[in-house]
Every structure is written in C-alpha cells, then in structure tokens.
Amino acid sequence: MDIKIINSEKDNINIFFFPNNLRFFQVNNYTKQIIESYLYGDTLEQIENKFNIDNKTLSELIAKIENFSKEELEPMKDISFFDNKLEKLVISLTDSCNLSCSYCYESMQENFITKDSLNKKDIDRIFHVITEKYDEIAIIQIFGGEPLLRYELVEYIGSTVNDLYNNNRLKIMPSIGIVTNATIINDKIIDIFKKYNIKFTISFDGNPKSHDECRKFKNGDCSSEFILNNMDLLRSNNLFPSGIETTYTNHHKDQDHKIINMIDFMEKEFKINRFHITPVILEENHPYYLKDVSDFIDSIDDMFSRKENKIFTSIVGRFIDTLIKKQQIDYLCGAGITDLSISPDGRIYPCFMLFGAEDYVMGNIYDDNIYENNIFKNVKNQFIEKIKDSIKDCKNCYIKNLCHGCLGVNYIKNNDAFEPDSYSCEMYRAMIDRILINMSKLTNKNKNSSKGDA
C-alpha cells in the first residue's frame, strides 16, 4: 500500500496522501500512530493492545484505508486521440526584442536561433504543413523575442487561421494568444487584437521597482511606465490581458517582495486574477539566481488565507485542479505529443524552450513529407515513450501523478529534457505538501461550518 504521510507541526496536522489515486484525509496523532503501526506490519491484536482500541473500530479504520488505496485515477486519453489534433501550436515570429532583460534564458543559450524572423511565406508554409496532418488546433500561441515587433505577421496569422477555418481546413476555430512585453501598443495592434479576438499575456515582474530592475530597454531606460500606460490604452478599448507572466528572481527576494503582495498589486493594476509566477532559470553563479524558493512555498498559505476572492498562481491552480479532477497524467507535459513549436528559422521542435537544442529538432517546415521523416518520427517517439514511470527520478516520487514538470527547464539545467531538475522537484514537493495541508484545513473548516449551520 502506497501512502505518503505529511506532517505539519506548525498546523498540528497529519495528512495521509495516496499518491496512486490522489485521495487524502486528515488524522489526529493518535490515529496516525495506529495506521503507522499497521503499515509497519503489526498485527491487529498487537495494535489493539498497544493503543487500547477495540477490534470493531480498528477494523473499520483499516477497511477505510484499504478502500482508499484501491481507488483508481481517471485514465488519460489514449495518445492516438491526438494523431490529428494539436492542443497547442507555438509560432515564434522573431528572436529580436526591444528589451534587454537581465535574466533572459534565450540570450544565454548559444545558437538559440539562426534566423531573425519568419515572413508571410513562412507563415503560409507553417499552416500548409500543419494542416496536412492536423485538422484541429486548440490553441495557437504567438511568441518571440517580442512578437509585436512583427505585428503585421500577427495580423497575417489571424487572417490565415480565419480562412482555414472558413474553408473547413480546420474543424474548430483555434484560440489565438500572444505573449508580449506590452511596450509596443498602438491603434493598429488594438484593431488586430479586436478583429481576431487575440488573447494577450503580458510579461510584468510583480511591481514597477522589481520590473525596472530586471526588464530594461536596450538603452537602459526603465520599461514599467510604458507598460502601465499601454495597459490604460488597452483598457480604454475594453481589452484586458488573459494573464500576467512574472519571473521571480533573487532581486525580489532581497527586496522582500512577497509573491502574495505582487499578486495583490497586479490584481489591482491589471484588473485580472490569472498569474503565472515562476522562479528564474539561471546558472547558480548569476546574481539573480534564486537560491531560496521558500517564498513560493510560503505563498500557498497566503493564497489560501485570503478570505474572499482566493487567487492562485497557475502552478498552484494546476496542482489543485489535478487533485480535484483526479485524472491520470502519464507525461510531464504534452511537448512533441500534443504540442509543437516553430522557431523563427522554421525548425520544428517539441517545445519552444528547446529551441536551439539539436537533439530535439524534429525537422523544418520546408522539408518534404515531414511526418514520414525518420527524424520527426524518432523525436516524437522519444517523447511518447518517456512516460513518468520510465524516468528514474519520477517513477517512485509521491507527487508523480500531480506533477507537471518542465522539459525545457530540465534541458536548460541538465542538458537533457528527461532528467528532472532537482531544484524544481524539491520546490514542487514542498508546495504540494502545503497545498494538501491547506485543502484539508479548508475542507474541515467547511464541514464544521455546515454542522454549525445545521
């Protein structure tokens, strides 16, 4: 029987978590000791004598544990379901950017991109190649560099996708999104966003002071004022970001900028509640490298402590969603299986964070019969075969069925997409422990409230 016992002396809580089916419940210290004795192999008679518990009560408790352990997760869809479907197509228009961010992982990778930008001919070719195999694309994400440097291509993608859908080359209308630093906003871009219903995510590092420390223009000028003014312009046109992406660095930690305070500021400033906040990806000797991730762990208590309008970062929200839905997740992510990415030099990769990694190039948009190409097949099969149970560090990890690890981070840290980054793993385990504790506390609080109401 696979059970993880999570203790919190601070909360005086014990959680019994079943990794195989994501069930969990809270017990007191007395019950914890009884169950531990059973798990360690003590007989029922030994347990009865040791803890002065009657046979009926003990048997009922053991039966409950056994029943919990037998439940199974909802199986994930068979991989064949995605033979002709893409969950996400990422198109990186350019590697050029008008900012010079101090922690940019693209600028730190050699041979990251070999061509400055795609053009309209390339966009035509991308959709010709993609729609040869895929007749459904759920999400098209436009990326960079700074993609709005080539906003005419953003418009062209919107027009092309509309035509493909109207001509039945695509069975469903994809959702089109863009990740931008929001320093380049004008009336033309606003018209494009409106016409093609383009959802935009803005990169902003929590508050103006930290943002301006890390995300400057190439001439050294601060960028936060431009972004906040452009947000006013977008709001005046009834356009709001679908999310905010924030990179948390050692600078934030040194300045005691708590994640919850950053959420509070951005919620008020941007009028949204969707935030993707991640630790910076850097070498350990970089001054902005985040040595201490405790604020990510502590922030979970802060998020749950909000009395009204609880807001969870995307990472925390995804863990909670998986705990609730209880659906099996065999893969760290959909890279190369449900997702494909096109770099500005026209090469096809499983993920945009693997751009420049020669071992993971699946081909080029101008290759003939790309899907019959052995290189494409071999790379795709490599990602299909790498389920979590085939990865040593994942196989016996108690958060295996919860974890949405990042293959790109693995590659950047370990030069191998399938070698888990221990830094991230330790942080995720600690975060999930706090999530389970807080969810259990919230469940018990709601039960007690219901009893009080009755």
Short mmCIF file of C-alpha atoms in Angstrom, two decimals:
data_model
loop_
_atom_site.label_atom_id
_atom_site.label_comp_id
_atom_site.label_asym_id
_atom_site.label_seq_id
_atom_site.Cartn_x
_atom_site.Cartn_y
_atom_site.Cartn_z
CA MET A 1 0.00 0.00 0.00
CA ASP A 2 1.46 3.33 -1.12
CA ILE A 3 0.82 6.10 1.42
CA LYS A 4 2.71 9.34 2.00
CA ILE A 5 2.34 10.80 5.48
CA ILE A 6 2.66 14.57 5.54
CA ASN A 7 3.18 16.19 8.93
CA SER A 8 2.88 19.85 9.81
CA GLU A 9 3.93 20.71 13.35
CA LYS A 10 3.03 24.34 12.67
CA ASP A 11 -0.59 23.39 11.94
CA ASN A 12 -0.68 20.30 14.17
CA ILE A 13 -1.95 18.36 11.17
CA ASN A 14 -1.21 14.91 9.74
CA ILE A 15 -2.23 14.16 6.16
CA PHE A 16 -2.47 10.68 4.72
CA PHE A 17 -1.96 11.05 0.98
CA PHE A 18 -2.45 8.23 -1.52
CA PRO A 19 -0.14 9.03 -4.48
CA ASN A 20 -1.72 6.43 -6.77
CA ASN A 21 -5.18 7.99 -6.72
CA LEU A 22 -4.63 11.46 -5.19
CA ARG A 23 -7.02 10.83 -2.28
CA PHE A 24 -6.09 12.33 1.09
CA PHE A 25 -7.52 12.85 4.53
CA GLN A 26 -6.52 14.41 7.82
CA VAL A 27 -5.96 12.41 11.02
CA ASN A 28 -5.00 13.22 14.60
CA ASN A 29 -1.76 12.00 16.17
CA TYR A 30 -3.45 9.01 17.83
CA THR A 31 -4.94 7.74 14.55
CA LYS A 32 -1.67 8.43 12.74
CA GLN A 33 0.21 6.19 15.15
CA ILE A 34 -2.34 3.40 14.73
CA ILE A 35 -2.16 3.49 10.94
CA GLU A 36 1.64 3.66 11.02
CA SER A 37 1.74 0.54 13.18
CA TYR A 38 -0.48 -1.25 10.68
CA LEU A 39 1.69 -0.14 7.78
CA TYR A 40 4.83 -1.25 9.61
CA GLY A 41 3.38 -4.76 9.85
CA ASP A 42 1.98 -5.01 13.37
CA THR A 43 -0.88 -7.49 13.75
CA LEU A 44 -4.37 -6.28 14.63
CA GLU A 45 -4.03 -7.85 18.06
CA GLN A 46 -0.75 -6.03 18.68
CA ILE A 47 -2.32 -2.72 17.62
CA GLU A 48 -5.40 -3.27 19.82
CA ASN A 49 -3.24 -3.88 22.86
CA LYS A 50 -0.77 -1.10 22.11
CA PHE A 51 -3.38 1.62 21.55
CA ASN A 52 -6.27 0.30 23.63
CA ILE A 53 -8.61 0.26 20.64
CA ASP A 54 -11.46 -2.19 20.16
CA ASN A 55 -11.46 -4.62 17.25
CA LYS A 56 -14.53 -3.15 15.51
CA THR A 57 -13.19 0.40 15.45
CA LEU A 58 -9.77 -0.77 14.28
CA SER A 59 -11.23 -2.98 11.55
CA GLU A 60 -13.37 -0.11 10.26
CA LEU A 61 -10.33 2.17 10.17
CA ILE A 62 -8.24 -0.42 8.31
CA ALA A 63 -11.10 -1.05 5.86
CA LYS A 64 -11.29 2.67 5.15
CA ILE A 65 -7.56 2.79 4.42
CA GLU A 66 -7.75 -0.29 2.19
CA ASN A 67 -10.71 1.10 0.24
CA PHE A 68 -8.96 4.42 -0.27
CA SER A 69 -5.90 2.68 -1.65
CA LYS A 70 -7.91 0.64 -4.18
CA GLU A 71 -9.49 3.59 -5.96
CA GLU A 72 -8.01 4.46 -9.34
CA LEU A 73 -7.46 7.65 -11.27
CA GLU A 74 -9.45 8.53 -14.36
CA PRO A 75 -7.21 7.30 -17.22
CA MET A 76 -5.85 9.90 -19.61
CA LYS A 77 -6.87 9.88 -23.25
CA ASP A 78 -5.04 7.42 -25.45
CA ILE A 79 -2.20 9.05 -27.37
CA SER A 80 -3.88 8.02 -30.64
CA PHE A 81 -6.61 10.57 -29.80
CA PHE A 82 -4.09 13.27 -30.72
CA ASP A 83 -3.00 11.78 -34.05
CA ASN A 84 -4.81 14.56 -35.89
CA LYS A 85 -5.21 17.08 -33.08
CA LEU A 86 -2.88 19.63 -31.53
CA GLU A 87 -3.51 21.11 -28.12
CA LYS A 88 -1.03 23.89 -28.79
CA LEU A 89 0.92 25.22 -31.74
CA VAL A 90 3.57 27.77 -30.78
CA ILE A 91 4.84 30.10 -33.52
CA SER A 92 7.85 32.19 -32.57
CA LEU A 93 7.88 35.08 -35.03
CA THR A 94 11.25 36.56 -34.18
CA ASP A 95 14.16 36.30 -31.80
CA SER A 96 14.50 40.10 -31.81
CA CYS A 97 13.42 42.03 -28.75
CA ASN A 98 13.34 45.69 -27.76
CA LEU A 99 14.16 44.88 -24.13
CA SER A 100 17.34 43.60 -22.57
CA CYS A 101 16.14 41.54 -19.63
CA SER A 102 18.88 40.66 -17.19
CA TYR A 103 17.81 37.01 -16.88
CA CYS A 104 16.67 36.21 -20.46
CA TYR A 105 17.29 32.50 -20.99
CA GLU A 106 17.23 32.93 -24.78
CA SER A 107 20.22 35.27 -24.76
CA MET A 108 22.18 32.83 -22.58
CA GLN A 109 21.87 29.86 -24.93
CA GLU A 110 24.37 29.54 -27.72
CA ASN A 111 22.92 29.08 -31.21
CA PHE A 112 19.46 29.73 -29.79
CA ILE A 113 18.13 30.96 -33.16
CA THR A 114 19.84 31.17 -36.52
CA LYS A 115 17.38 33.47 -38.31
CA ASP A 116 15.93 36.78 -37.20
CA SER A 117 12.31 36.39 -38.19
CA LEU A 118 9.65 34.48 -40.05
CA ASN A 119 7.88 36.10 -43.00
CA LYS A 120 4.49 35.69 -44.68
CA LYS A 121 5.79 32.95 -46.95
CA ASP A 122 6.95 31.06 -43.85
CA ILE A 123 3.55 31.52 -42.18
CA ASP A 124 1.84 30.10 -45.28
CA ARG A 125 4.20 27.15 -45.22
CA ILE A 126 3.68 26.53 -41.49
CA PHE A 127 -0.08 26.24 -41.86
CA HIS A 128 0.22 24.20 -45.06
CA VAL A 129 2.43 21.68 -43.27
CA ILE A 130 0.45 21.64 -40.03
CA THR A 131 -2.95 21.21 -41.69
CA GLU A 132 -1.64 18.33 -43.79
CA LYS A 133 -1.80 16.27 -40.60
CA TYR A 134 -3.81 18.19 -38.03
CA ASP A 135 -7.39 19.31 -38.59
CA GLU A 136 -7.84 20.57 -35.03
CA ILE A 137 -5.65 23.06 -33.16
CA ALA A 138 -6.98 24.15 -29.78
CA ILE A 139 -4.50 26.99 -29.13
CA ILE A 140 -2.12 28.95 -31.33
CA GLN A 141 0.39 30.83 -29.21
CA ILE A 142 2.40 33.61 -30.85
CA PHE A 143 5.77 34.06 -29.25
CA GLY A 144 9.18 35.72 -29.57
CA GLY A 145 11.52 37.61 -28.83
CA GLU A 146 8.98 40.34 -28.83
CA PRO A 147 6.34 39.23 -31.34
CA LEU A 148 4.70 42.68 -31.65
CA LEU A 149 7.85 43.90 -33.39
CA ARG A 150 6.30 41.95 -36.28
CA TYR A 151 2.66 42.77 -35.65
CA GLU A 152 1.93 42.58 -39.38
CA LEU A 153 2.62 38.84 -39.06
CA VAL A 154 0.28 38.63 -36.09
CA GLU A 155 -2.42 40.09 -38.32
CA TYR A 156 -1.49 37.68 -41.11
CA ILE A 157 -1.77 34.69 -38.76
CA GLY A 158 -5.22 35.87 -37.64
CA SER A 159 -6.37 36.22 -41.25
CA THR A 160 -4.86 32.88 -42.28
CA VAL A 161 -6.45 30.99 -39.40
CA ASN A 162 -9.85 32.53 -40.17
CA ASP A 163 -9.55 31.41 -43.80
CA LEU A 164 -8.52 27.89 -42.81
CA TYR A 165 -11.50 27.58 -40.50
CA ASN A 166 -13.96 29.07 -43.00
CA ASN A 167 -12.68 26.70 -45.70
CA ASN A 168 -13.00 23.67 -43.40
CA ARG A 169 -9.27 23.03 -43.27
CA LEU A 170 -9.63 23.35 -39.51
CA LYS A 171 -12.61 21.72 -37.81
CA ILE A 172 -12.56 24.09 -34.86
CA MET A 173 -11.58 27.73 -34.57
CA PRO A 174 -8.34 27.89 -32.60
CA SER A 175 -7.90 30.30 -29.74
CA ILE A 176 -5.10 32.68 -30.71
CA GLY A 177 -2.89 34.08 -27.97
CA ILE A 178 0.26 36.14 -27.78
CA VAL A 179 2.90 36.66 -25.10
CA THR A 180 4.18 40.24 -25.18
CA ASN A 181 6.11 42.72 -23.07
CA ALA A 182 3.36 45.26 -23.91
CA THR A 183 5.82 48.08 -24.63
CA ILE A 184 4.62 48.30 -28.23
CA ILE A 185 0.90 49.03 -28.34
CA ASN A 186 -0.72 51.25 -30.94
CA ASP A 187 -4.10 51.66 -32.64
CA LYS A 188 -3.22 49.14 -35.34
CA ILE A 189 -2.31 46.46 -32.80
CA ILE A 190 -5.50 47.17 -30.88
CA ASP A 191 -7.50 46.71 -34.08
CA ILE A 192 -5.72 43.38 -34.74
CA PHE A 193 -6.44 42.13 -31.21
CA LYS A 194 -10.10 43.02 -31.59
CA LYS A 195 -10.60 41.76 -35.14
CA TYR A 196 -9.09 38.33 -34.49
CA ASN A 197 -10.02 38.03 -30.82
CA ILE A 198 -6.37 37.63 -29.86
CA LYS A 199 -5.82 36.95 -26.18
CA PHE A 200 -2.67 38.58 -24.83
CA THR A 201 -0.47 37.66 -21.89
CA ILE A 202 1.82 40.37 -20.54
CA SER A 203 5.25 39.89 -19.02
CA PHE A 204 5.49 42.00 -15.88
CA ASP A 205 7.68 41.30 -12.88
CA GLY A 206 5.36 41.91 -9.99
CA ASN A 207 5.77 45.60 -9.22
CA PRO A 208 7.39 48.56 -11.02
CA LYS A 209 10.54 48.63 -8.88
CA SER A 210 11.48 44.99 -9.42
CA HIS A 211 10.29 45.06 -13.02
CA ASP A 212 12.52 48.02 -13.85
CA GLU A 213 15.48 46.41 -12.15
CA CYS A 214 15.24 43.34 -14.39
CA ARG A 215 13.44 44.39 -17.59
CA LYS A 216 15.01 47.49 -19.15
CA PHE A 217 15.07 48.78 -22.69
CA LYS A 218 18.30 48.22 -24.59
CA ASN A 219 19.38 51.80 -23.86
CA GLY A 220 18.99 51.15 -20.13
CA ASP A 221 15.69 53.00 -19.68
CA CYS A 222 13.00 51.53 -17.44
CA SER A 223 10.00 49.89 -19.11
CA SER A 224 7.28 49.66 -16.44
CA GLU A 225 5.82 53.12 -17.11
CA PHE A 226 5.38 52.30 -20.82
CA ILE A 227 3.59 49.08 -19.93
CA LEU A 228 1.27 50.62 -17.36
CA ASN A 229 0.38 53.44 -19.77
CA ASN A 230 -0.25 50.92 -22.54
CA MET A 231 -2.48 48.97 -20.20
CA ASP A 232 -4.57 52.10 -19.74
CA LEU A 233 -4.82 52.37 -23.52
CA LEU A 234 -5.87 48.74 -23.84
CA ARG A 235 -8.44 49.05 -21.06
CA SER A 236 -9.91 52.16 -22.69
CA ASN A 237 -10.57 49.89 -25.68
CA ASN A 238 -12.15 47.23 -23.44
CA LEU A 239 -9.16 44.92 -23.84
CA PHE A 240 -7.76 43.11 -20.80
CA PRO A 241 -4.88 40.64 -20.55
CA SER A 242 -5.71 36.97 -20.20
CA GLY A 243 -2.79 36.58 -17.82
CA ILE A 244 0.42 38.03 -16.42
CA GLU A 245 3.75 36.20 -16.57
CA THR A 246 6.19 37.05 -13.80
CA THR A 247 9.74 35.85 -13.29
CA TYR A 248 10.70 35.82 -9.62
CA THR A 249 14.41 36.45 -9.03
CA ASN A 250 16.84 36.85 -6.19
CA HIS A 251 16.28 40.60 -6.53
CA HIS A 252 12.64 40.10 -5.48
CA LYS A 253 13.83 38.02 -2.54
CA ASP A 254 16.45 40.57 -1.45
CA GLN A 255 13.88 43.37 -1.60
CA ASP A 256 11.41 41.25 0.41
CA HIS A 257 8.85 41.42 -2.39
CA LYS A 258 6.45 38.68 -1.36
CA ILE A 259 4.58 36.77 -4.05
CA ILE A 260 1.23 37.49 -2.41
CA ASN A 261 1.99 41.23 -2.40
CA MET A 262 2.89 41.08 -6.07
CA ILE A 263 -0.40 39.32 -6.78
CA ASP A 264 -2.28 42.00 -4.83
CA PHE A 265 -0.59 44.78 -6.81
CA MET A 266 -1.10 43.17 -10.22
CA GLU A 267 -4.71 42.24 -9.49
CA LYS A 268 -5.45 45.87 -8.69
CA GLU A 269 -3.36 47.30 -11.52
CA PHE A 270 -4.31 44.91 -14.34
CA LYS A 271 -7.85 44.03 -13.21
CA ILE A 272 -7.32 40.28 -13.67
CA ASN A 273 -6.73 37.24 -11.45
CA ARG A 274 -4.58 34.95 -13.60
CA PHE A 275 -0.87 34.97 -12.82
CA HIS A 276 1.94 32.72 -13.93
CA ILE A 277 4.81 33.28 -11.49
CA THR A 278 7.92 31.12 -11.81
CA PRO A 279 11.44 31.08 -10.39
CA VAL A 280 14.07 32.49 -12.73
CA ILE A 281 16.06 29.97 -14.81
CA LEU A 282 19.73 30.86 -14.42
CA GLU A 283 23.14 29.47 -13.63
CA GLU A 284 23.85 29.36 -9.90
CA ASN A 285 26.61 31.98 -10.16
CA HIS A 286 24.28 34.59 -11.67
CA PRO A 287 23.42 37.44 -9.24
CA TYR A 288 19.69 36.99 -9.90
CA TYR A 289 19.72 33.22 -9.39
CA LEU A 290 17.08 32.35 -6.78
CA LYS A 291 18.83 30.23 -4.16
CA ASP A 292 15.90 30.21 -1.74
CA VAL A 293 12.44 29.27 -3.08
CA SER A 294 10.75 29.45 0.32
CA ASP A 295 8.51 32.32 -0.79
CA PHE A 296 6.89 30.03 -3.37
CA ILE A 297 6.10 27.60 -0.57
CA ASP A 298 5.02 30.27 1.93
CA SER A 299 2.85 31.97 -0.70
CA ILE A 300 0.50 28.97 -0.72
CA ASP A 301 -0.58 29.68 2.86
CA ASP A 302 -1.04 33.32 1.85
CA MET A 303 -3.22 32.39 -1.14
CA PHE A 304 -5.44 30.09 0.91
CA SER A 305 -5.66 32.67 3.72
CA ARG A 306 -7.45 35.19 1.54
CA LYS A 307 -10.93 35.37 3.00
CA GLU A 308 -12.54 36.48 -0.25
CA ASN A 309 -11.64 36.06 -3.89
CA LYS A 310 -8.93 33.46 -3.47
CA ILE A 311 -6.36 33.78 -6.26
CA PHE A 312 -3.90 31.01 -7.07
CA THR A 313 -0.93 31.26 -9.39
CA SER A 314 -1.15 28.99 -12.43
CA ILE A 315 1.26 26.44 -10.95
CA VAL A 316 -0.71 26.15 -7.71
CA GLY A 317 -4.04 26.21 -9.55
CA ARG A 318 -2.91 23.38 -11.80
CA PHE A 319 -1.96 21.23 -8.82
CA ILE A 320 -5.32 21.92 -7.16
CA ASP A 321 -7.20 21.19 -10.38
CA THR A 322 -5.44 17.84 -10.75
CA LEU A 323 -6.22 16.93 -7.13
CA ILE A 324 -9.90 17.68 -7.74
CA LYS A 325 -10.28 16.04 -11.15
CA LYS A 326 -8.12 13.04 -10.25
CA GLN A 327 -7.15 12.30 -13.83
CA GLN A 328 -4.07 10.31 -14.58
CA ILE A 329 -1.17 12.25 -16.13
CA ASP A 330 1.40 9.95 -17.67
CA TYR A 331 3.60 12.68 -19.11
CA LEU A 332 5.40 15.67 -17.65
CA CYS A 333 3.86 17.76 -20.43
CA GLY A 334 2.49 17.48 -23.95
CA ALA A 335 5.67 18.59 -25.74
CA GLY A 336 6.12 16.69 -29.00
CA ILE A 337 2.89 14.78 -28.45
CA THR A 338 0.03 17.27 -28.21
CA ASP A 339 2.18 20.39 -28.69
CA LEU A 340 4.55 21.56 -31.42
CA SER A 341 6.63 24.74 -31.70
CA ILE A 342 8.06 26.55 -34.72
CA SER A 343 11.20 28.64 -34.26
CA PRO A 344 12.00 31.81 -36.27
CA ASP A 345 14.33 29.79 -38.50
CA GLY A 346 11.46 27.47 -39.48
CA ARG A 347 12.56 24.48 -37.49
CA ILE A 348 10.04 22.30 -35.67
CA TYR A 349 10.57 21.43 -32.01
CA PRO A 350 8.51 19.70 -29.31
CA CYS A 351 8.66 22.89 -27.18
CA PHE A 352 9.80 26.49 -27.64
CA MET A 353 12.07 26.14 -24.62
CA LEU A 354 14.06 23.56 -26.57
CA PHE A 355 14.83 25.95 -29.42
CA GLY A 356 18.46 25.54 -30.42
CA ALA A 357 18.74 22.04 -28.91
CA GLU A 358 19.92 19.98 -31.88
CA ASP A 359 18.92 16.67 -30.31
CA TYR A 360 15.26 17.73 -30.30
CA VAL A 361 14.90 19.23 -33.78
CA MET A 362 12.02 17.38 -35.47
CA GLY A 363 12.57 18.90 -38.90
CA ASN A 364 11.97 22.08 -40.87
CA ILE A 365 8.75 23.50 -42.28
CA TYR A 366 10.29 23.30 -45.76
CA ASP A 367 11.13 19.59 -45.51
CA ASP A 368 9.15 17.34 -47.83
CA ASN A 369 6.92 14.71 -46.24
CA ILE A 370 7.91 15.91 -42.79
CA TYR A 371 5.68 13.46 -40.92
CA GLU A 372 7.23 10.48 -42.73
CA ASN A 373 10.72 11.73 -41.99
CA ASN A 374 12.60 9.41 -39.62
CA ILE A 375 13.95 12.35 -37.65
CA PHE A 376 10.43 13.63 -36.93
CA LYS A 377 9.22 10.14 -36.06
CA ASN A 378 12.20 9.36 -33.84
CA VAL A 379 11.97 12.57 -31.81
CA LYS A 380 8.20 12.23 -31.42
CA ASN A 381 8.50 8.60 -30.36
CA GLN A 382 11.17 9.57 -27.85
CA PHE A 383 8.71 11.93 -26.18
CA ILE A 384 5.85 9.41 -26.37
CA GLU A 385 7.96 6.71 -24.73
CA LYS A 386 9.13 8.96 -21.89
CA ILE A 387 6.22 8.48 -19.53
CA LYS A 388 6.93 9.32 -15.91
CA ASP A 389 7.26 5.67 -14.95
CA SER A 390 10.19 5.37 -17.36
CA ILE A 391 12.08 8.24 -15.70
CA LYS A 392 14.06 7.09 -12.67
CA ASP A 393 13.55 10.20 -10.53
CA CYS A 394 9.83 10.34 -11.34
CA LYS A 395 8.85 6.68 -11.04
CA ASN A 396 8.81 6.47 -7.24
CA CYS A 397 8.11 10.13 -6.47
CA TYR A 398 4.94 10.62 -4.43
CA ILE A 399 3.85 13.65 -6.48
CA LYS A 400 4.26 11.79 -9.79
CA ASN A 401 0.56 11.88 -10.58
CA LEU A 402 0.32 15.58 -9.73
CA CYS A 403 3.47 16.95 -11.29
CA HIS A 404 3.52 18.97 -14.50
CA GLY A 405 7.28 19.24 -14.83
CA CYS A 406 9.01 21.35 -17.45
CA LEU A 407 11.10 19.56 -20.05
CA GLY A 408 12.57 22.89 -21.14
CA VAL A 409 13.83 23.67 -17.64
CA ASN A 410 15.26 20.15 -17.43
CA TYR A 411 17.18 20.74 -20.64
CA ILE A 412 18.46 24.17 -19.65
CA LYS A 413 19.61 22.88 -16.25
CA ASN A 414 20.80 19.36 -17.15
CA ASN A 415 21.21 19.35 -20.94
CA ASP A 416 18.63 16.55 -21.01
CA ALA A 417 14.89 17.17 -21.28
CA PHE A 418 14.15 13.93 -19.44
CA GLU A 419 16.47 14.38 -16.47
CA PRO A 420 14.33 16.15 -13.85
CA ASP A 421 15.71 19.35 -12.39
CA SER A 422 16.15 18.55 -8.69
CA TYR A 423 15.74 22.23 -7.76
CA SER A 424 12.24 22.28 -9.28
CA CYS A 425 11.34 18.85 -7.92
CA GLU A 426 12.12 19.83 -4.34
CA MET A 427 10.13 23.03 -4.67
CA TYR A 428 7.11 21.23 -6.17
CA ARG A 429 7.08 18.60 -3.44
CA ALA A 430 7.16 21.25 -0.72
CA MET A 431 4.44 23.24 -2.49
CA ILE A 432 2.19 20.22 -2.84
CA ASP A 433 2.62 19.38 0.85
CA ARG A 434 1.37 22.86 1.73
CA ILE A 435 -1.49 22.61 -0.79
CA LEU A 436 -2.66 19.31 0.73
CA ILE A 437 -2.48 20.75 4.25
CA ASN A 438 -4.41 23.87 3.26
CA MET A 439 -7.03 21.96 1.29
CA SER A 440 -7.53 19.64 4.25
CA LYS A 441 -7.88 22.58 6.64
CA LEU A 442 -10.37 24.24 4.29
CA THR A 443 -12.40 21.03 3.94
CA ASN A 444 -12.60 20.55 7.70
CA LYS A 445 -13.49 24.22 8.21
CA ASN A 446 -16.34 23.92 5.71
CA LYS A 447 -17.57 20.73 7.39
CA ASN A 448 -17.58 22.42 10.77
CA SER A 449 -19.40 25.43 9.32
CA SER A 450 -22.05 23.14 7.87
CA LYS A 451 -22.53 21.48 11.23
CA GLY A 452 -22.86 24.90 12.84
CA ASP A 453 -25.46 25.95 10.27
CA ALA A 454 -27.41 22.78 10.90
#
